[in-house]
Coordinates of C-alpha atoms in Angstrom, one line a residue:
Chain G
X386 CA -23.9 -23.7 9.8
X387 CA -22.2 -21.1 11.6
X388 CA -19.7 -20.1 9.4
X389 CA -22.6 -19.9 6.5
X390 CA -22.6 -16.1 6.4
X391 CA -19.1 -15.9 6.5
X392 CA -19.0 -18.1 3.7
X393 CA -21.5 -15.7 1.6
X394 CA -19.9 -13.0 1.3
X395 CA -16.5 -14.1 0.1
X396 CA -18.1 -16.1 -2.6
X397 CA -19.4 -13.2 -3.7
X398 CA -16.3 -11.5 -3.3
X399 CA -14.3 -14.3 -4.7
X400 CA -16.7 -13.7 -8.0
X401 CA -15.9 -10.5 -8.6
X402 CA -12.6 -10.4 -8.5
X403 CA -12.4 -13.5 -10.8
X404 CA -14.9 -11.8 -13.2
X405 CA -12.2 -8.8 -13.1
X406 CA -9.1 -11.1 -13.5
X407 CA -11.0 -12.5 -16.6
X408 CA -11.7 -9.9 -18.2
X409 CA -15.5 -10.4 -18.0
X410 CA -16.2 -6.6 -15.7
X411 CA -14.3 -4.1 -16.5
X412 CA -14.1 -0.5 -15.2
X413 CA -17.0 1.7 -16.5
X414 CA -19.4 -2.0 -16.5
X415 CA -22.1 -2.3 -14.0
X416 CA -22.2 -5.1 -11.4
X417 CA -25.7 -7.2 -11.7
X418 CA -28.4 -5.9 -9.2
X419 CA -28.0 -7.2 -5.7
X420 CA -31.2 -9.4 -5.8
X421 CA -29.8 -11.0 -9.2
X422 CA -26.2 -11.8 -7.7
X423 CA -27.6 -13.2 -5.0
X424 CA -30.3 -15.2 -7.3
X425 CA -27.2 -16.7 -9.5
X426 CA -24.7 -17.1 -6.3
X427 CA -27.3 -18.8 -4.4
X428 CA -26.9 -16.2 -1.5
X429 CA -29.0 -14.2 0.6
X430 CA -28.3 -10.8 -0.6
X431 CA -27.3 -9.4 2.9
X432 CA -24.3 -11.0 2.0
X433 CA -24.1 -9.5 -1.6
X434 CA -24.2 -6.3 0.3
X435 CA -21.4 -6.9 3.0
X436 CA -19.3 -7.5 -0.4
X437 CA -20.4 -4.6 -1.9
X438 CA -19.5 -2.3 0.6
X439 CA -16.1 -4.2 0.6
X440 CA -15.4 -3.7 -2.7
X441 CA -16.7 0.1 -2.5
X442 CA -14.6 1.0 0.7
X443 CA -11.4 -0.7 -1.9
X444 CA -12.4 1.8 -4.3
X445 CA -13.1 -0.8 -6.8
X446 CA -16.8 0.0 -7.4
X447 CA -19.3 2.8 -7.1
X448 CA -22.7 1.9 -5.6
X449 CA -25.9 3.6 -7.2
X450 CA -27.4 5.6 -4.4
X451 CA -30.8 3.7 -3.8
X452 CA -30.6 0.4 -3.4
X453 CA -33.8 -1.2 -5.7
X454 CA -33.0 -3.9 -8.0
X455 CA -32.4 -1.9 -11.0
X456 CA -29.4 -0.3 -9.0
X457 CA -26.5 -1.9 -10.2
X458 CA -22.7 -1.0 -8.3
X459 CA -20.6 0.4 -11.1
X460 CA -17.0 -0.6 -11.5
X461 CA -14.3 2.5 -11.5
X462 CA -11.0 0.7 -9.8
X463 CA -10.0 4.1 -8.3
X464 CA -7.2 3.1 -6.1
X465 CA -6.5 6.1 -4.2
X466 CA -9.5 5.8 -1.8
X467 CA -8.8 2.0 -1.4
X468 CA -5.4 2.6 0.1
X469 CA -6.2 5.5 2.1
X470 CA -9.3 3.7 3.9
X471 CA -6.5 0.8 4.4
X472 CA -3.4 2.8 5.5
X473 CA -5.9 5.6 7.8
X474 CA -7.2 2.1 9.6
X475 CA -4.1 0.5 10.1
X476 CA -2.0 3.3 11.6
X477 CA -5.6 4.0 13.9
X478 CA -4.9 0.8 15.2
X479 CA -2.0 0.3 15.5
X480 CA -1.0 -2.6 13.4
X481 CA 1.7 0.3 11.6
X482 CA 3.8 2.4 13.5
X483 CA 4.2 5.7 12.7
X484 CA 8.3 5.8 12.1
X485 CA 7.2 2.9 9.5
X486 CA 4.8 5.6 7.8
X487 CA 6.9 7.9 8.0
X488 CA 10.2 6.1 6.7
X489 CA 8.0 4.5 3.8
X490 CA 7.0 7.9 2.5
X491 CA 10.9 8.6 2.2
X492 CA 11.6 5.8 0.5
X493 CA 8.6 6.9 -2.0
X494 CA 9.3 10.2 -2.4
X495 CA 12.9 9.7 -3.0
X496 CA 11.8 7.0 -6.1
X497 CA 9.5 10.2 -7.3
X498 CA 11.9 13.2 -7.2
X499 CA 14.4 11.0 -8.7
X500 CA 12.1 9.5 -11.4
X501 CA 11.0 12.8 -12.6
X502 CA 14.2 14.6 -12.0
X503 CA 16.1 11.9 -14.4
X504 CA 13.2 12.1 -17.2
X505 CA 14.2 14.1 -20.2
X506 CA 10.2 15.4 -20.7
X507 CA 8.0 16.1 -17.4
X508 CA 5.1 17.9 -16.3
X509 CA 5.3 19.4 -13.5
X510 CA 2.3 22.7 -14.1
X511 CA 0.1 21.2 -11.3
X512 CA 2.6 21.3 -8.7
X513 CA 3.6 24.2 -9.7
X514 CA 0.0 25.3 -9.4
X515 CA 0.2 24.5 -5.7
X516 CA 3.1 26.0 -5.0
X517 CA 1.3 29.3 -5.9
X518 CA -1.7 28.4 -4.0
X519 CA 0.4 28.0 -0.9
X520 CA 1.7 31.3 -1.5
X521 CA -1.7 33.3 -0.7
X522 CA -1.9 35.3 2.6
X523 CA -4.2 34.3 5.6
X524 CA -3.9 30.5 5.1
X525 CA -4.6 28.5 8.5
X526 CA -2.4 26.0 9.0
X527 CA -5.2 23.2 8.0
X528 CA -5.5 24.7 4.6
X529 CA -1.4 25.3 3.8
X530 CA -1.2 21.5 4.9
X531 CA -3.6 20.2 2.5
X532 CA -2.1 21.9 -0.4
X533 CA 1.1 20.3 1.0
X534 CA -0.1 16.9 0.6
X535 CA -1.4 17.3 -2.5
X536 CA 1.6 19.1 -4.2
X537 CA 3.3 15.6 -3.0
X538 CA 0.6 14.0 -5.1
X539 CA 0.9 16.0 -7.9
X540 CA 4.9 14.8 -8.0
X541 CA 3.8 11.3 -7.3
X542 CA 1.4 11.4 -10.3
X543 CA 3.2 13.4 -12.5
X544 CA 5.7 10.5 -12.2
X545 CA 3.4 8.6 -13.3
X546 CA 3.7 5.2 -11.5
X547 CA 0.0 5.0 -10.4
X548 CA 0.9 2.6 -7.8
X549 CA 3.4 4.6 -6.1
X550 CA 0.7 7.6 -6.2
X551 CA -2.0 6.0 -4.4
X552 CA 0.4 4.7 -1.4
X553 CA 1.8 8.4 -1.0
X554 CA -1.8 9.3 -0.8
X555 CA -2.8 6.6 1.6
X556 CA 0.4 7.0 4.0
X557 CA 0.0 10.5 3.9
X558 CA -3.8 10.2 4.6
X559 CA -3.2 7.4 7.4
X560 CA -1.3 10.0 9.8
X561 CA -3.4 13.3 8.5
X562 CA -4.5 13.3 12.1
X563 CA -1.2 13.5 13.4
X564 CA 0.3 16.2 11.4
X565 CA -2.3 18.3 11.9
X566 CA -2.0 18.2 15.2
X567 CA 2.0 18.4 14.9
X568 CA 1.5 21.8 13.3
X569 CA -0.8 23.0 16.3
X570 CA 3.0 22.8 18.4
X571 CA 4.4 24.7 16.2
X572 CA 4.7 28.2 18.1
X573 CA 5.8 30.4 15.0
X574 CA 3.6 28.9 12.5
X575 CA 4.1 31.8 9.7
X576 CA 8.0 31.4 10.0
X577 CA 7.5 27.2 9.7
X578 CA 5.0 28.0 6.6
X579 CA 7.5 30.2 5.0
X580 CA 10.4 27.8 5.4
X581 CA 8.1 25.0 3.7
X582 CA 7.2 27.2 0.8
X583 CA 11.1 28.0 0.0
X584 CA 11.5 24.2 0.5
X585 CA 8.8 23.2 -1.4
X586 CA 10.3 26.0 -4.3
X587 CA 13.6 24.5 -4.1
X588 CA 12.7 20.7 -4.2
X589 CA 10.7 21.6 -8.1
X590 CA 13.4 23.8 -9.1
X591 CA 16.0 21.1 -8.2
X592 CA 13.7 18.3 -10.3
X593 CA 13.1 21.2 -13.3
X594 CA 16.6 21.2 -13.6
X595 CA 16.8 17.6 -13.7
X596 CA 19.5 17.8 -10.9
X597 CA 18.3 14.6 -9.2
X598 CA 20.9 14.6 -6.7
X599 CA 19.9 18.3 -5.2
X600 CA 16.3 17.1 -5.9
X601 CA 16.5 13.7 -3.7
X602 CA 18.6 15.7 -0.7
X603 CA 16.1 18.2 -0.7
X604 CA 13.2 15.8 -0.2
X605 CA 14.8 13.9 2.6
X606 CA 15.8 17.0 4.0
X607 CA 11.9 18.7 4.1
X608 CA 10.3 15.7 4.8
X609 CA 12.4 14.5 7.9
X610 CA 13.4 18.6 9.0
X611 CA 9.1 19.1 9.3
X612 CA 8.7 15.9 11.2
X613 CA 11.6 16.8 13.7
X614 CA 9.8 20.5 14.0
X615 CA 6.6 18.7 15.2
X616 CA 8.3 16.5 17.5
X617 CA 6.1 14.0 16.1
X618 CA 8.5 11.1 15.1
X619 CA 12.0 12.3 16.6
X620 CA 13.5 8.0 16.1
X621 CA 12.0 8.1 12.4
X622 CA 13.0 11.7 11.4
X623 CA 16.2 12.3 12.9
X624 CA 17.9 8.9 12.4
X625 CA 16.2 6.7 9.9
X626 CA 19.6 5.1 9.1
X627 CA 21.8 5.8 11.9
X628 CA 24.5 3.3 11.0
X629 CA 24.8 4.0 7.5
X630 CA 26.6 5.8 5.7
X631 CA 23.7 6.4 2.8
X632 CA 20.7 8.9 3.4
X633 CA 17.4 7.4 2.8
X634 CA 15.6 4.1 2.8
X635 CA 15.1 3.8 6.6
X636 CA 14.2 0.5 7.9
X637 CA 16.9 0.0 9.9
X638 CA 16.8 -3.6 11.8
X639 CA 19.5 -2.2 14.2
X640 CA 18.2 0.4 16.7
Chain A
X874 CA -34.1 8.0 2.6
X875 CA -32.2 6.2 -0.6
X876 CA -28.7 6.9 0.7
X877 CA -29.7 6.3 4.0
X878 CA -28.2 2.6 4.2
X879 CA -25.0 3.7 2.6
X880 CA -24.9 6.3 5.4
X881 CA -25.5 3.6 8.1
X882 CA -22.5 1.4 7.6
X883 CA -19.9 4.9 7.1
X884 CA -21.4 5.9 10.4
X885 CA -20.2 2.4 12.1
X886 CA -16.9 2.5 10.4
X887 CA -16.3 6.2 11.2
X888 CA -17.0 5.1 14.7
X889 CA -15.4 2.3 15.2
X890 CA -12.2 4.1 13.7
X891 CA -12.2 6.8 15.8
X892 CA -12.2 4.4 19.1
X893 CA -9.4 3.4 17.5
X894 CA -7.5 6.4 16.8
X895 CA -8.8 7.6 20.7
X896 CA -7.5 4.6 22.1
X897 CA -10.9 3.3 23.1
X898 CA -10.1 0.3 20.9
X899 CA -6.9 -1.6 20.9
X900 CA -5.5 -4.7 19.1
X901 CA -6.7 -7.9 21.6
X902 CA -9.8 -5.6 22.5
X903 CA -13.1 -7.3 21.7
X904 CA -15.8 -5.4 19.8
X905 CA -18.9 -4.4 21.1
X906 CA -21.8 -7.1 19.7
X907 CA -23.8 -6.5 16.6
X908 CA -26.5 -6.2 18.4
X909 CA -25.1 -3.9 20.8
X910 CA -23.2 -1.9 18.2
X911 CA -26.5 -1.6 16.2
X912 CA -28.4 -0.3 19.3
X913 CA -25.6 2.2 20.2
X914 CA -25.2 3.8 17.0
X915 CA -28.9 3.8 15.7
X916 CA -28.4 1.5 12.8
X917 CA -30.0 -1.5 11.3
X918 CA -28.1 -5.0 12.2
X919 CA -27.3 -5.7 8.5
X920 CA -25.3 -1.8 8.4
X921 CA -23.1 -2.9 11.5
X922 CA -22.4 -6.3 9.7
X923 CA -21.2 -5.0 6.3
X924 CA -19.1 -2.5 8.5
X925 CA -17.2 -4.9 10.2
X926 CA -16.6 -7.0 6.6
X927 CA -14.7 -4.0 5.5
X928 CA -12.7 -4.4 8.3
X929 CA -12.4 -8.1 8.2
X930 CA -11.3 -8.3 4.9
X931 CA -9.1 -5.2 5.8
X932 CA -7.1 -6.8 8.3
X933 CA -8.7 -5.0 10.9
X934 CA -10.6 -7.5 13.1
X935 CA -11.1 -11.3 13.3
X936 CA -15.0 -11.6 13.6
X937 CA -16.3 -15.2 15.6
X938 CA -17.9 -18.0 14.2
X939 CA -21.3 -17.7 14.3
X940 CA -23.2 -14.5 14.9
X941 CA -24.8 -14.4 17.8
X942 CA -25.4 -11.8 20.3
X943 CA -22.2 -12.4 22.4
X944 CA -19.9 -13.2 19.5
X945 CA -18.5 -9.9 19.4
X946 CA -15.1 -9.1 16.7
X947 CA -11.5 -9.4 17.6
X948 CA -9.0 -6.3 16.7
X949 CA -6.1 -7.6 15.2
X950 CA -4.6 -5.1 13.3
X951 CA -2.5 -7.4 10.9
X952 CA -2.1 -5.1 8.2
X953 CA -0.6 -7.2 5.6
X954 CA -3.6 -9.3 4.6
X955 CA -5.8 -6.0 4.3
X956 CA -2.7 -4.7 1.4
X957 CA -2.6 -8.1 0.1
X958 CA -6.5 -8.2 -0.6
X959 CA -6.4 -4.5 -2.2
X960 CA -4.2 -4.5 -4.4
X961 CA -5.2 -8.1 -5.9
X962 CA -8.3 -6.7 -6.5
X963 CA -6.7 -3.2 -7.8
X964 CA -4.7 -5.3 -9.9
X965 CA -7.4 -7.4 -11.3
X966 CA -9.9 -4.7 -12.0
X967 CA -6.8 -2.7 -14.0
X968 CA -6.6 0.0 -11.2
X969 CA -2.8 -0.7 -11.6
X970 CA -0.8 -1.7 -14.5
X971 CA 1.1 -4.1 -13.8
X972 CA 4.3 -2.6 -15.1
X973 CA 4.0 0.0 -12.4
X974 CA 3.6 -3.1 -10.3
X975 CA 6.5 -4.3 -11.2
X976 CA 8.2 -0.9 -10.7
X977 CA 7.2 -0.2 -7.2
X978 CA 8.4 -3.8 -6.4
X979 CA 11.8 -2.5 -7.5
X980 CA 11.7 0.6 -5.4
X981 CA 10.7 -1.5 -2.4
X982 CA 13.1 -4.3 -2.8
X983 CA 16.0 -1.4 -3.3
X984 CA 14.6 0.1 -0.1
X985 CA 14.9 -3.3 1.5
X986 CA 18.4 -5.1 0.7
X987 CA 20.1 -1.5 1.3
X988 CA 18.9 -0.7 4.5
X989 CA 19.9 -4.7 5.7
X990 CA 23.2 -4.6 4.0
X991 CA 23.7 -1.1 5.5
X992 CA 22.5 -2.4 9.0
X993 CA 25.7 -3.0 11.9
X994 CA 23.5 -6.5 12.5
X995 CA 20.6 -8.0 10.6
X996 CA 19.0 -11.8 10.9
X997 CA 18.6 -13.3 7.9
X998 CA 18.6 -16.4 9.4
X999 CA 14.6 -16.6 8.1
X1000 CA 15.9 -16.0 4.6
X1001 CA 18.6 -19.0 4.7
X1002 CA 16.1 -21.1 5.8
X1003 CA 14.3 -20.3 2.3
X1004 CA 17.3 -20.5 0.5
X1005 CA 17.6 -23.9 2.0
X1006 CA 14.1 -25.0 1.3
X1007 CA 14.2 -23.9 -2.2
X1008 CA 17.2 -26.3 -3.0
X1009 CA 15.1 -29.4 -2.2
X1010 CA 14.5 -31.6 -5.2
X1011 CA 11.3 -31.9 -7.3
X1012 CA 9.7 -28.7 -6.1
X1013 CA 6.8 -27.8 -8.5
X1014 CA 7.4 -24.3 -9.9
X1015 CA 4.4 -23.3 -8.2
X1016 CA 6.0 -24.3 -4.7
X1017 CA 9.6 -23.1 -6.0
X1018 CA 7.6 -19.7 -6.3
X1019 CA 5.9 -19.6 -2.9
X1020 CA 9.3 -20.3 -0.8
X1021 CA 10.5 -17.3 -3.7
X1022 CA 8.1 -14.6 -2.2
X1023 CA 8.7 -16.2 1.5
X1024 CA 12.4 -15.7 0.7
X1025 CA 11.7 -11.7 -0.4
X1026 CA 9.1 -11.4 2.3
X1027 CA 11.6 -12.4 5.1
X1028 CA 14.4 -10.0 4.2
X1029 CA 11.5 -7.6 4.2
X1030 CA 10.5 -8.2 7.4
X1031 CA 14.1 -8.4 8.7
X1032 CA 14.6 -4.9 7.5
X1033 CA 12.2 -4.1 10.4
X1034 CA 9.7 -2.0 8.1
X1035 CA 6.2 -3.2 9.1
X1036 CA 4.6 -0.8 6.3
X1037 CA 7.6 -2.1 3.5
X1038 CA 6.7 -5.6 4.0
X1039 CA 2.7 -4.9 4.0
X1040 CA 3.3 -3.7 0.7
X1041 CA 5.9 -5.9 -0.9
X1042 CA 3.9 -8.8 -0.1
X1043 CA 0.8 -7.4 -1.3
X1044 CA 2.3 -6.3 -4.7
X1045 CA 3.6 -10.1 -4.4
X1046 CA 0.0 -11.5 -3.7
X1047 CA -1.4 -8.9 -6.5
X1048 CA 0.8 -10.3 -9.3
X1049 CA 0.4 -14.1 -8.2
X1050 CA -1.6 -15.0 -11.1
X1051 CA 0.6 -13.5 -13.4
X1052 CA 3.5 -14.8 -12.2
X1053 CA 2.1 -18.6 -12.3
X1054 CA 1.1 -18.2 -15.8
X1055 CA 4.3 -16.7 -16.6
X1056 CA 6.6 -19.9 -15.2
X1057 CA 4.2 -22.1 -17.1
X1058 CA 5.9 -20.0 -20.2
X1059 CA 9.0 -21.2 -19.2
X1060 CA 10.4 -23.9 -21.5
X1061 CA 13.2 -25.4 -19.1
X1062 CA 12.0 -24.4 -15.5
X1063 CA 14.7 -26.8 -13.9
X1064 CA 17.4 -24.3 -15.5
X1065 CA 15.2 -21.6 -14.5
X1066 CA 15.1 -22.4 -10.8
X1067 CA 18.8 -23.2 -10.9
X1068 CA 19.6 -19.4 -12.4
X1069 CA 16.9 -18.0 -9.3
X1070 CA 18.3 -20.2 -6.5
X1071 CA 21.8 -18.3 -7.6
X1072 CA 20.7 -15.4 -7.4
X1073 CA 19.0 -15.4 -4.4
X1074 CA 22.5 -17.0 -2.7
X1075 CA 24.4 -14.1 -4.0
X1076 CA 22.1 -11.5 -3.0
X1077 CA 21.5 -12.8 0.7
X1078 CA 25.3 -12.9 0.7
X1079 CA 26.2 -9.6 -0.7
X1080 CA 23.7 -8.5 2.0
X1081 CA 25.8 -10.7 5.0
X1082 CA 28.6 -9.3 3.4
X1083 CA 27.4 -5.4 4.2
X1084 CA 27.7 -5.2 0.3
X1085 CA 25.0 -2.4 -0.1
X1086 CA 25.9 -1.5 -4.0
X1087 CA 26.2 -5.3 -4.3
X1088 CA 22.7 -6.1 -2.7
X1089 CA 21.2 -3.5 -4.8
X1090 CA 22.4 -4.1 -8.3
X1091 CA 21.7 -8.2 -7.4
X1092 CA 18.0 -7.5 -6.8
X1093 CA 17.4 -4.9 -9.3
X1094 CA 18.7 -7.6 -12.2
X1095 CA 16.8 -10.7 -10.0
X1096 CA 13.6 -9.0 -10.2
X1097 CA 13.7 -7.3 -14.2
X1098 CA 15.2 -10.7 -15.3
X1099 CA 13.1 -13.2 -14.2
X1100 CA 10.0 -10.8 -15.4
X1101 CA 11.7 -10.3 -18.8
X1102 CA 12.0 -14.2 -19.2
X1103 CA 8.3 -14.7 -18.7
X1104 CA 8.1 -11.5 -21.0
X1105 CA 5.3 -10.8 -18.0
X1106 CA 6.3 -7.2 -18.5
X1107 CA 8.6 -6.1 -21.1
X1108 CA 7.8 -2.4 -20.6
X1109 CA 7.9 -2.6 -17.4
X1110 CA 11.3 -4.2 -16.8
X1111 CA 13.2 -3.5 -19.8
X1112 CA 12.2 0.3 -19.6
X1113 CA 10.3 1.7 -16.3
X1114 CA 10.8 5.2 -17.6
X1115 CA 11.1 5.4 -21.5
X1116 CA 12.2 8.7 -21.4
X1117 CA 14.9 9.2 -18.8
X1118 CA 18.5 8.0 -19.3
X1119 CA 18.8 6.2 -16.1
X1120 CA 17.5 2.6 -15.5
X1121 CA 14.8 2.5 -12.8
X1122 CA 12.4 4.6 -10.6
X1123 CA 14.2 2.9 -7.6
X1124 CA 15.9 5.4 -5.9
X1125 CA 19.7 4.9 -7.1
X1126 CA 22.1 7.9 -6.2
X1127 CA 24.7 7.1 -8.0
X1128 CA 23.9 7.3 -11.6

């Protein structure tokens, strides 16, 4: 009997996810009420709830606010928030270090510059949207690093691998705290904030061009050169492949 | 009041993760009771509970049998079953086409057999033994498959990338389904499984061999052939990116 609410819950979960895999919920559908999934599971519906707020935390439904019967969840599958939630937790507690974070994201951004470099049609007008945004006066540090992330996620998605999108967004998300606080030991911050922004100009003329070479040594270059500034992951960003004689890719078993 | 219970179970994860982040909380640390938690924070019993299934199924805790007062959580912090669950449930709710799937597998895989056969000293003494136990006679395809993903996840996790491997074998546990059904498709599987267990000898040897263009080009044509034979994902394999002139999104310098 112990394990009984244990067991709850993941039948519920179990459910769902083979109603998804079937084909009978789809985004856009609406989950059955609370009290009637836990009438047809044979569950109390404490345990429908746990799964729900599973499910919602994965970014794979929407819960009504108000929780009467009538309120069912509604299905979206936004994966984004899923990974985020997942990535944020994991580096928080250490089951990912940081150097791994950071050496993923190169191997991620690399596969997007290069991608959308080598296409023969892209869009590229929202990051080029950010680019000017970054260039208006008076931004604090917080503020130019939040249009930085998300000009990476306007590459990532303008790739248009949706997968590869939502982890850039999640590893970036998972050591948020960290790089803002990497930019507070910054002494010059306008001079770093210039630098980025001719980067930043550089790395979308380079993939405009469809110069993929320049476009992929520009990345690396940005993304390990900002990391070294803030001291924040000298092992991953100054060496992620010491004994090789390519750039990128990183996990290095040897050091 | 209506949102008031949604608020209730954000406040417990918010809190919980920033013990994390502050070092309160560390893997082999034991949560605080639900009872305890509940009092602490201000919040109903059933809020604390459907925090702490977030973090279950997220990889985040171990939580006791039973549920009493003293049977307080476990943090683990074993990332890769947290991945493994999103994305399955990404996958199955058509958050993520399974062609970019596919795609990011590529990227990740490249990642993975470069940086070994790059590496001055590797182990892939994990992966032999798969190699090994996939020559054994009269393996099902279903357990041919299994010791398959064991075989990519242990040159994963020899490439030292805790992050890498979270995600290949969650984008392996994502596409499970899919890749049972498409062996079933298979007409001569014995044939099949003899083409795969040559593959997988040649690509662990190009990779003891230091042969890093080798390695790469062997796993890029493992991976698109085997999905191309169970026509899992035509698109996906045959042509990641329709409109650009080189093969793959994985990140390959040299074309």
């Amino acid at each position: 009997m112990a394990e009984q609410p244990v067991r709850a819950w993941r039948h519920v979960l179990d459910h769902i996810e083979r109603d998804l895999l079937d084909g009978r919920l789809s985004p856009g559908d609406r989950l059955a009420s609370e009290r009637d999934l836990a009438t047809d599971l044979g569950v109390g519906r404490s345990s429908v709830r746990e799964a729900l707020r599973v499910l919602e935390v994965m970014g794979l439904i929407r819960t009504a606010t108000g929780s009467g019967p009538q309120s069912g969840a509604i299905v979206i599958a936004t994966p984004t928030g899923g990974m985020s939630a997942l990535l944020r937790l994991q580096v928080a507690a250490h089951g990912f270090p940081l150097a791994d974070v950071v050496q993923t994201r190169l191997v991620l951004e690399d596969a997007v510059v290069a991608a959308l470099a080598g296409a023969h049609d892209r869009d590229t007008g929202q990051a080029h949207r950010m680019l000017d945004a970054m260039d208006a006066t008076g931004l604090t540090s917080a503020e130019f690093l939040a249009l930085d992330a998300q000009l990476h996620l306007a590459l990532a998605e303008a790739s248009g691998n949706t997968v590869i999108a939502a982890m850039m967004a999640g590893l970036r998300s998972s050591i948020e705290s960290y790089v803002q606080s990497g930019a507070a030991t910054i002494p010059d911050w306008d001079r770093m904030s210039a630098r980025l922004r001719e980067e930043h100009r550089a790395l979308v003329h380079a993939i405009d061009a469809g110069d993929e070479a320049s476009a992929r040594a520009l990345v690396h270059a940005h993304i390990t050169g900002y990391y070294a500034a803030t001291g924040l992951t000298r092992d991953a960003a100054a060496a992620p492949t010491a004994d090789t004689d390519t750039d990128t890719v990183s996990p290095t078993p040897d050091n």
